[in-house]
PDB file of C-alpha atoms in Angstrom:
ATOM      1  CA  MET A   1       0.000   0.000   0.000  1.00 49.00           C
ATOM      2  CA  ALA A   2       1.407   3.368  -1.047  1.00 62.00           C
ATOM      3  CA  ARG A   3       2.009   5.977   1.621  1.00 73.00           C
ATOM      4  CA  LYS A   4      -0.263   9.001   1.686  1.00 88.00           C
ATOM      5  CA  LEU A   5       1.260  12.001  -0.054  1.00 89.00           C
ATOM      6  CA  LYS A   6       1.615  15.361   1.678  1.00 92.00           C
ATOM      7  CA  ILE A   7       2.226  18.679  -0.019  1.00 94.00           C
ATOM      8  CA  PHE A   8       5.288  20.721   1.004  1.00 95.00           C
ATOM      9  CA  ARG A   9       6.300  24.257  -0.016  1.00 94.00           C
ATOM     10  CA  THR A  10       9.535  26.286   0.097  1.00 92.00           C
ATOM     11  CA  ALA A  11      10.508  29.619  -1.393  1.00 88.00           C
ATOM     12  CA  ILE A  12      12.976  29.603  -4.312  1.00 84.00           C
ATOM     13  CA  GLY A  13      13.727  33.120  -5.527  1.00 79.00           C
ATOM     14  CA  PHE A  14      10.532  34.718  -6.811  1.00 80.00           C
ATOM     15  CA  HIS A  15       8.781  31.346  -6.836  1.00 85.00           C
ATOM     16  CA  ASP A  16       7.251  28.920  -4.384  1.00 89.00           C
ATOM     17  CA  ALA A  17       8.304  25.320  -5.029  1.00 91.00           C
ATOM     18  CA  TYR A  18       5.655  22.702  -4.224  1.00 94.00           C
ATOM     19  CA  VAL A  19       6.168  18.958  -4.128  1.00 94.00           C
ATOM     20  CA  ALA A  20       3.887  16.041  -3.293  1.00 93.00           C
ATOM     21  CA  ALA A  21       5.977  13.575  -1.262  1.00 93.00           C
ATOM     22  CA  PRO A  22       5.371  10.972   1.464  1.00 93.00           C
ATOM     23  CA  SER A  23       7.755  12.671   3.933  1.00 92.00           C
ATOM     24  CA  ARG A  24       9.747  15.815   4.658  1.00 93.00           C
ATOM     25  CA  LYS A  25      12.936  13.943   3.801  1.00 93.00           C
ATOM     26  CA  ALA A  26      11.551  13.023   0.387  1.00 92.00           C
ATOM     27  CA  ALA A  27      10.538  16.655  -0.209  1.00 91.00           C
ATOM     28  CA  LEU A  28      14.036  17.882   0.673  1.00 92.00           C
ATOM     29  CA  GLU A  29      15.497  15.343  -1.765  1.00 92.00           C
ATOM     30  CA  ALA A  30      13.119  16.504  -4.518  1.00 92.00           C
ATOM     31  CA  TRP A  31      14.200  20.126  -3.974  1.00 90.00           C
ATOM     32  CA  GLY A  32      17.866  19.109  -3.906  1.00 91.00           C
ATOM     33  CA  ALA A  33      18.313  20.717  -0.493  1.00 89.00           C
ATOM     34  CA  ASN A  34      21.371  19.798   1.539  1.00 88.00           C
ATOM     35  CA  ALA A  35      20.025  21.349   4.760  1.00 89.00           C
ATOM     36  CA  ASP A  36      16.838  20.768   6.736  1.00 90.00           C
ATOM     37  CA  LEU A  37      14.706  23.650   5.443  1.00 90.00           C
ATOM     38  CA  PHE A  38      11.881  22.635   7.775  1.00 90.00           C
ATOM     39  CA  ALA A  39      14.053  23.044  10.886  1.00 91.00           C
ATOM     40  CA  ARG A  40      15.122  26.471   9.648  1.00 89.00           C
ATOM     41  CA  GLY A  41      11.527  27.562   9.072  1.00 89.00           C
ATOM     42  CA  MET A  42      12.082  27.860   5.325  1.00 90.00           C
ATOM     43  CA  ALA A  43       9.686  25.062   4.303  1.00 91.00           C
ATOM     44  CA  GLU A  44       6.235  23.989   5.420  1.00 93.00           C
ATOM     45  CA  GLU A  45       3.416  21.553   4.816  1.00 93.00           C
ATOM     46  CA  VAL A  46       0.490  22.941   2.803  1.00 90.00           C
ATOM     47  CA  THR A  47      -3.161  21.872   3.288  1.00 88.00           C
ATOM     48  CA  ASP A  48      -4.994  24.446   1.131  1.00 86.00           C
ATOM     49  CA  ASP A  49      -6.934  22.519  -1.557  1.00 84.00           C
ATOM     50  CA  ALA A  50      -6.315  25.236  -4.179  1.00 84.00           C
ATOM     51  CA  LEU A  51      -2.555  24.858  -3.743  1.00 85.00           C
ATOM     52  CA  THR A  52      -2.432  21.042  -3.504  1.00 85.00           C
ATOM     53  CA  ALA A  53      -4.229  20.020  -6.708  1.00 87.00           C
ATOM     54  CA  GLU A  54      -1.344  20.416  -9.196  1.00 89.00           C
ATOM     55  CA  PRO A  55       1.393  18.846  -6.999  1.00 90.00           C
ATOM     56  CA  LEU A  56      -0.889  15.857  -6.266  1.00 89.00           C
ATOM     57  CA  ALA A  57      -1.372  15.393 -10.015  1.00 88.00           C
ATOM     58  CA  HIS A  58       2.461  15.135 -10.424  1.00 88.00           C
ATOM     59  CA  PRO A  59       3.825  13.380  -7.287  1.00 88.00           C
ATOM     60  CA  GLY A  60       7.559  13.790  -6.635  1.00 88.00           C
ATOM     61  CA  GLU A  61       7.861  16.533  -9.254  1.00 91.00           C
ATOM     62  CA  VAL A  62       8.740  20.098  -8.161  1.00 91.00           C
ATOM     63  CA  ILE A  63       6.037  22.550  -9.229  1.00 90.00           C
ATOM     64  CA  LYS A  64       7.014  26.245  -9.298  1.00 90.00           C
ATOM     65  CA  ARG A  65       4.526  29.059  -8.973  1.00 88.00           C
ATOM     66  CA  THR A  66       5.349  32.733  -9.112  1.00 84.00           C
ATOM     67  CA  ARG A  67       4.993  34.361  -5.750  1.00 80.00           C
ATOM     68  CA  GLY A  68       3.336  37.793  -5.940  1.00 73.00           C
ATOM     69  CA  ASN A  69       3.214  39.957  -9.066  1.00 72.00           C
ATOM     70  CA  MET A  70       5.668  42.254 -10.839  1.00 73.00           C
ATOM     71  CA  ALA A  71       4.620  45.292  -8.791  1.00 74.00           C
ATOM     72  CA  ALA A  72       5.285  43.402  -5.555  1.00 70.00           C
ATOM     73  CA  HIS A  73       8.695  42.280  -6.824  1.00 65.00           C
ATOM     74  CA  ILE A  74       9.665  45.836  -7.828  1.00 71.00           C
ATOM     75  CA  ALA A  75       8.435  47.186  -4.494  1.00 69.00           C
ATOM     76  CA  ALA A  76      10.651  44.668  -2.706  1.00 64.00           C
ATOM     77  CA  LEU A  77      13.776  45.953  -4.462  1.00 64.00           C
ATOM     78  CA  PRO A  78      16.060  48.419  -2.619  1.00 67.00           C
ATOM     79  CA  LYS A  79      15.107  52.025  -3.259  1.00 68.00           C
ATOM     80  CA  ALA A  80      18.288  52.796  -5.253  1.00 62.00           C
ATOM     81  CA  ALA A  81      17.549  49.942  -7.671  1.00 48.00           C
ATOM     82  CA  ALA A  82      13.819  50.671  -8.105  1.00 49.00           C
ATOM     83  CA  PRO A  83      12.971  52.449 -11.367  1.00 54.00           C
ATOM     84  CA  SER A  84      11.914  56.083 -11.050  1.00 52.00           C
ATOM     85  CA  ARG A  85       8.199  56.772 -11.230  1.00 55.00           C
ATOM     86  CA  LYS A  86       8.813  59.839 -13.365  1.00 59.00           C
ATOM     87  CA  GLY A  87      10.203  57.699 -16.193  1.00 59.00           C
ATOM     88  CA  LYS A  88      13.735  58.957 -15.692  1.00 65.00           C
ATOM     89  CA  LYS A  89      16.521  56.489 -15.462  1.00 71.00           C
ATOM     90  CA  ALA A  90      18.466  56.443 -12.241  1.00 71.00           C
ATOM     91  CA  LYS A  91      21.938  57.927 -12.674  1.00 81.00           C
ATOM     92  CA  PRO A  92      24.552  55.225 -12.593  1.00 86.00           C
ATOM     93  CA  THR A  93      27.143  55.700  -9.942  1.00 88.00           C
ATOM     94  CA  PRO A  94      30.463  56.606 -11.490  1.00 89.00           C
ATOM     95  CA  PRO A  95      33.087  53.894 -11.273  1.00 89.00           C
ATOM     96  CA  GLU A  96      35.775  54.283  -8.678  1.00 90.00           C
ATOM     97  CA  PRO A  97      39.011  55.663 -10.059  1.00 90.00           C
ATOM     98  CA  ARG A  98      41.744  53.219 -10.888  1.00 90.00           C
ATOM     99  CA  PRO A  99      44.107  52.651  -7.949  1.00 90.00           C
ATOM    100  CA  SER A 100      47.382  54.553  -8.084  1.00 91.00           C
ATOM    101  CA  ARG A 101      50.469  52.587  -9.072  1.00 91.00           C
ATOM    102  CA  ASP A 102      52.870  55.203  -7.639  1.00 93.00           C
ATOM    103  CA  ALA A 103      53.680  53.355  -4.405  1.00 92.00           C
ATOM    104  CA  LEU A 104      54.265  50.104  -6.310  1.00 91.00           C
ATOM    105  CA  GLY A 105      56.542  51.909  -8.769  1.00 92.00           C
ATOM    106  CA  GLN A 106      58.542  53.452  -5.925  1.00 95.00           C
ATOM    107  CA  ALA A 107      58.907  50.056  -4.245  1.00 95.00           C
ATOM    108  CA  GLU A 108      60.077  48.483  -7.520  1.00 93.00           C
ATOM    109  CA  ASP A 109      62.577  51.334  -8.067  1.00 95.00           C
ATOM    110  CA  ALA A 110      63.912  50.946  -4.511  1.00 95.00           C
ATOM    111  CA  LEU A 111      64.314  47.198  -5.044  1.00 94.00           C
ATOM    112  CA  ALA A 112      66.169  47.723  -8.349  1.00 94.00           C
ATOM    113  CA  ALA A 113      68.477  50.309  -6.742  1.00 95.00           C
ATOM    114  CA  ALA A 114      69.203  47.967  -3.829  1.00 95.00           C
ATOM    115  CA  GLU A 115      69.973  45.078  -6.192  1.00 95.00           C
ATOM    116  CA  LYS A 116      72.357  47.310  -8.185  1.00 94.00           C
ATOM    117  CA  SER A 117      74.083  48.449  -4.975  1.00 95.00           C
ATOM    118  CA  HIS A 118      74.375  44.879  -3.692  1.00 95.00           C
ATOM    119  CA  GLU A 119      75.870  43.700  -6.972  1.00 95.00           C
ATOM    120  CA  ALA A 120      78.469  46.524  -6.866  1.00 95.00           C
ATOM    121  CA  ALA A 121      79.368  45.548  -3.273  1.00 95.00           C
ATOM    122  CA  ARG A 122      79.766  41.908  -4.351  1.00 95.00           C
ATOM    123  CA  ARG A 123      82.063  42.917  -7.254  1.00 95.00           C
ATOM    124  CA  ASP A 124      84.152  45.095  -4.899  1.00 95.00           C
ATOM    125  CA  LEU A 125      84.462  42.277  -2.379  1.00 94.00           C
ATOM    126  CA  ALA A 126      85.426  39.793  -5.134  1.00 94.00           C
ATOM    127  CA  ALA A 127      88.159  42.211  -6.334  1.00 95.00           C
ATOM    128  CA  ARG A 128      89.483  42.605  -2.773  1.00 96.00           C
ATOM    129  CA  GLU A 129      89.455  38.804  -2.297  1.00 94.00           C
ATOM    130  CA  ALA A 130      91.425  38.370  -5.561  1.00 94.00           C
ATOM    131  CA  ALA A 131      93.961  41.003  -4.407  1.00 95.00           C
ATOM    132  CA  LEU A 132      94.327  39.221  -1.051  1.00 94.00           C
ATOM    133  CA  ARG A 133      94.866  35.879  -2.841  1.00 95.00           C
ATOM    134  CA  ARG A 134      97.623  37.481  -4.954  1.00 95.00           C
ATOM    135  CA  GLU A 135      99.176  39.076  -1.851  1.00 95.00           C
ATOM    136  CA  ARG A 136      99.098  35.737  -0.002  1.00 95.00           C
ATOM    137  CA  SER A 137     100.635  33.934  -2.946  1.00 95.00           C
ATOM    138  CA  ALA A 138     103.477  36.498  -3.103  1.00 95.00           C
ATOM    139  CA  LEU A 139     104.006  36.209   0.664  1.00 94.00           C
ATOM    140  CA  GLU A 140     104.122  32.409   0.474  1.00 95.00           C
ATOM    141  CA  GLN A 141     106.675  32.680  -2.336  1.00 95.00           C
ATOM    142  CA  ARG A 142     108.868  35.113  -0.291  1.00 95.00           C
ATOM    143  CA  ILE A 143     108.597  32.859   2.776  1.00 94.00           C
ATOM    144  CA  GLU A 144     109.547  29.791   0.776  1.00 95.00           C
ATOM    145  CA  THR A 145     112.509  31.573  -0.845  1.00 96.00           C
ATOM    146  CA  GLU A 146     113.737  32.988   2.475  1.00 95.00           C
ATOM    147  CA  GLN A 147     113.373  29.630   4.261  1.00 95.00           C
ATOM    148  CA  ALA A 148     115.316  27.875   1.486  1.00 94.00           C
ATOM    149  CA  ARG A 149     118.080  30.494   1.687  1.00 95.00           C
ATOM    150  CA  LEU A 150     118.232  30.261   5.493  1.00 95.00           C
ATOM    151  CA  GLU A 151     118.259  26.441   5.375  1.00 95.00           C
ATOM    152  CA  ASP A 152     121.158  26.529   2.895  1.00 95.00           C
ATOM    153  CA  GLU A 153     123.043  28.935   5.179  1.00 96.00           C
ATOM    154  CA  ARG A 154     122.363  26.679   8.221  1.00 95.00           C
ATOM    155  CA  LYS A 155     123.646  23.637   6.349  1.00 95.00           C
ATOM    156  CA  ARG A 156     126.863  25.534   5.355  1.00 96.00           C
ATOM    157  CA  GLU A 157     127.398  26.672   8.960  1.00 95.00           C
ATOM    158  CA  GLU A 158     126.733  23.150  10.258  1.00 94.00           C
ATOM    159  CA  ALA A 159     129.283  21.742   7.835  1.00 95.00           C
ATOM    160  CA  ARG A 160     131.871  24.416   8.864  1.00 96.00           C
ATOM    161  CA  TYR A 161     131.175  23.692  12.568  1.00 93.00           C
ATOM    162  CA  ARG A 162     131.630  19.912  12.092  1.00 93.00           C
ATOM    163  CA  ARG A 163     134.904  20.492  10.228  1.00 95.00           C
ATOM    164  CA  ALA A 164     136.122  22.831  13.017  1.00 93.00           C
ATOM    165  CA  LEU A 165     135.017  20.314  15.676  1.00 91.00           C
ATOM    166  CA  ASP A 166     136.791  17.458  13.862  1.00 92.00           C
ATOM    167  CA  ALA A 167     139.960  19.610  13.620  1.00 93.00           C
ATOM    168  CA  TRP A 168     139.795  20.461  17.322  1.00 92.00           C
ATOM    169  CA  ARG A 169     139.410  16.808  18.375  1.00 91.00           C
ATOM    170  CA  GLY A 170     142.460  16.031  16.558  1.00 84.00           C
TER     171      GLY A 170
END
């Protein structure tokens, strides 16, 4: 035995959506709702015979009916959007001026100047490092030459000492 159908209604834009369904859950599914519209007070059961005839003729199908008339819809609009009664068109609000790019340009210029300065400092440091490497290399060469000369002199003096010692011993 089929369950008795009930008629449910919810507002969708300028329309009321009616559906004949066996339960609230089935009505929500027919509307494609993902929230409980009944708990939120946005949907209700309808018992008026004038409103139930068409949904009962098409069970499970969503029936839309325009709510109110054009005058009621226009009256519900905000005053700024409502058309003038004198036939004049409302003046459109002028668009806001384009934002200024000055601050962005200054920030980009400052960044470019900083990058140029940093690159110059890096080049200067690289030149100083190269000069220090050359200076160190020259120093190492002088040290090596001086140590070799002093070692040769020590060896000559050692040989002279040993000869003098041998001569002294007899």
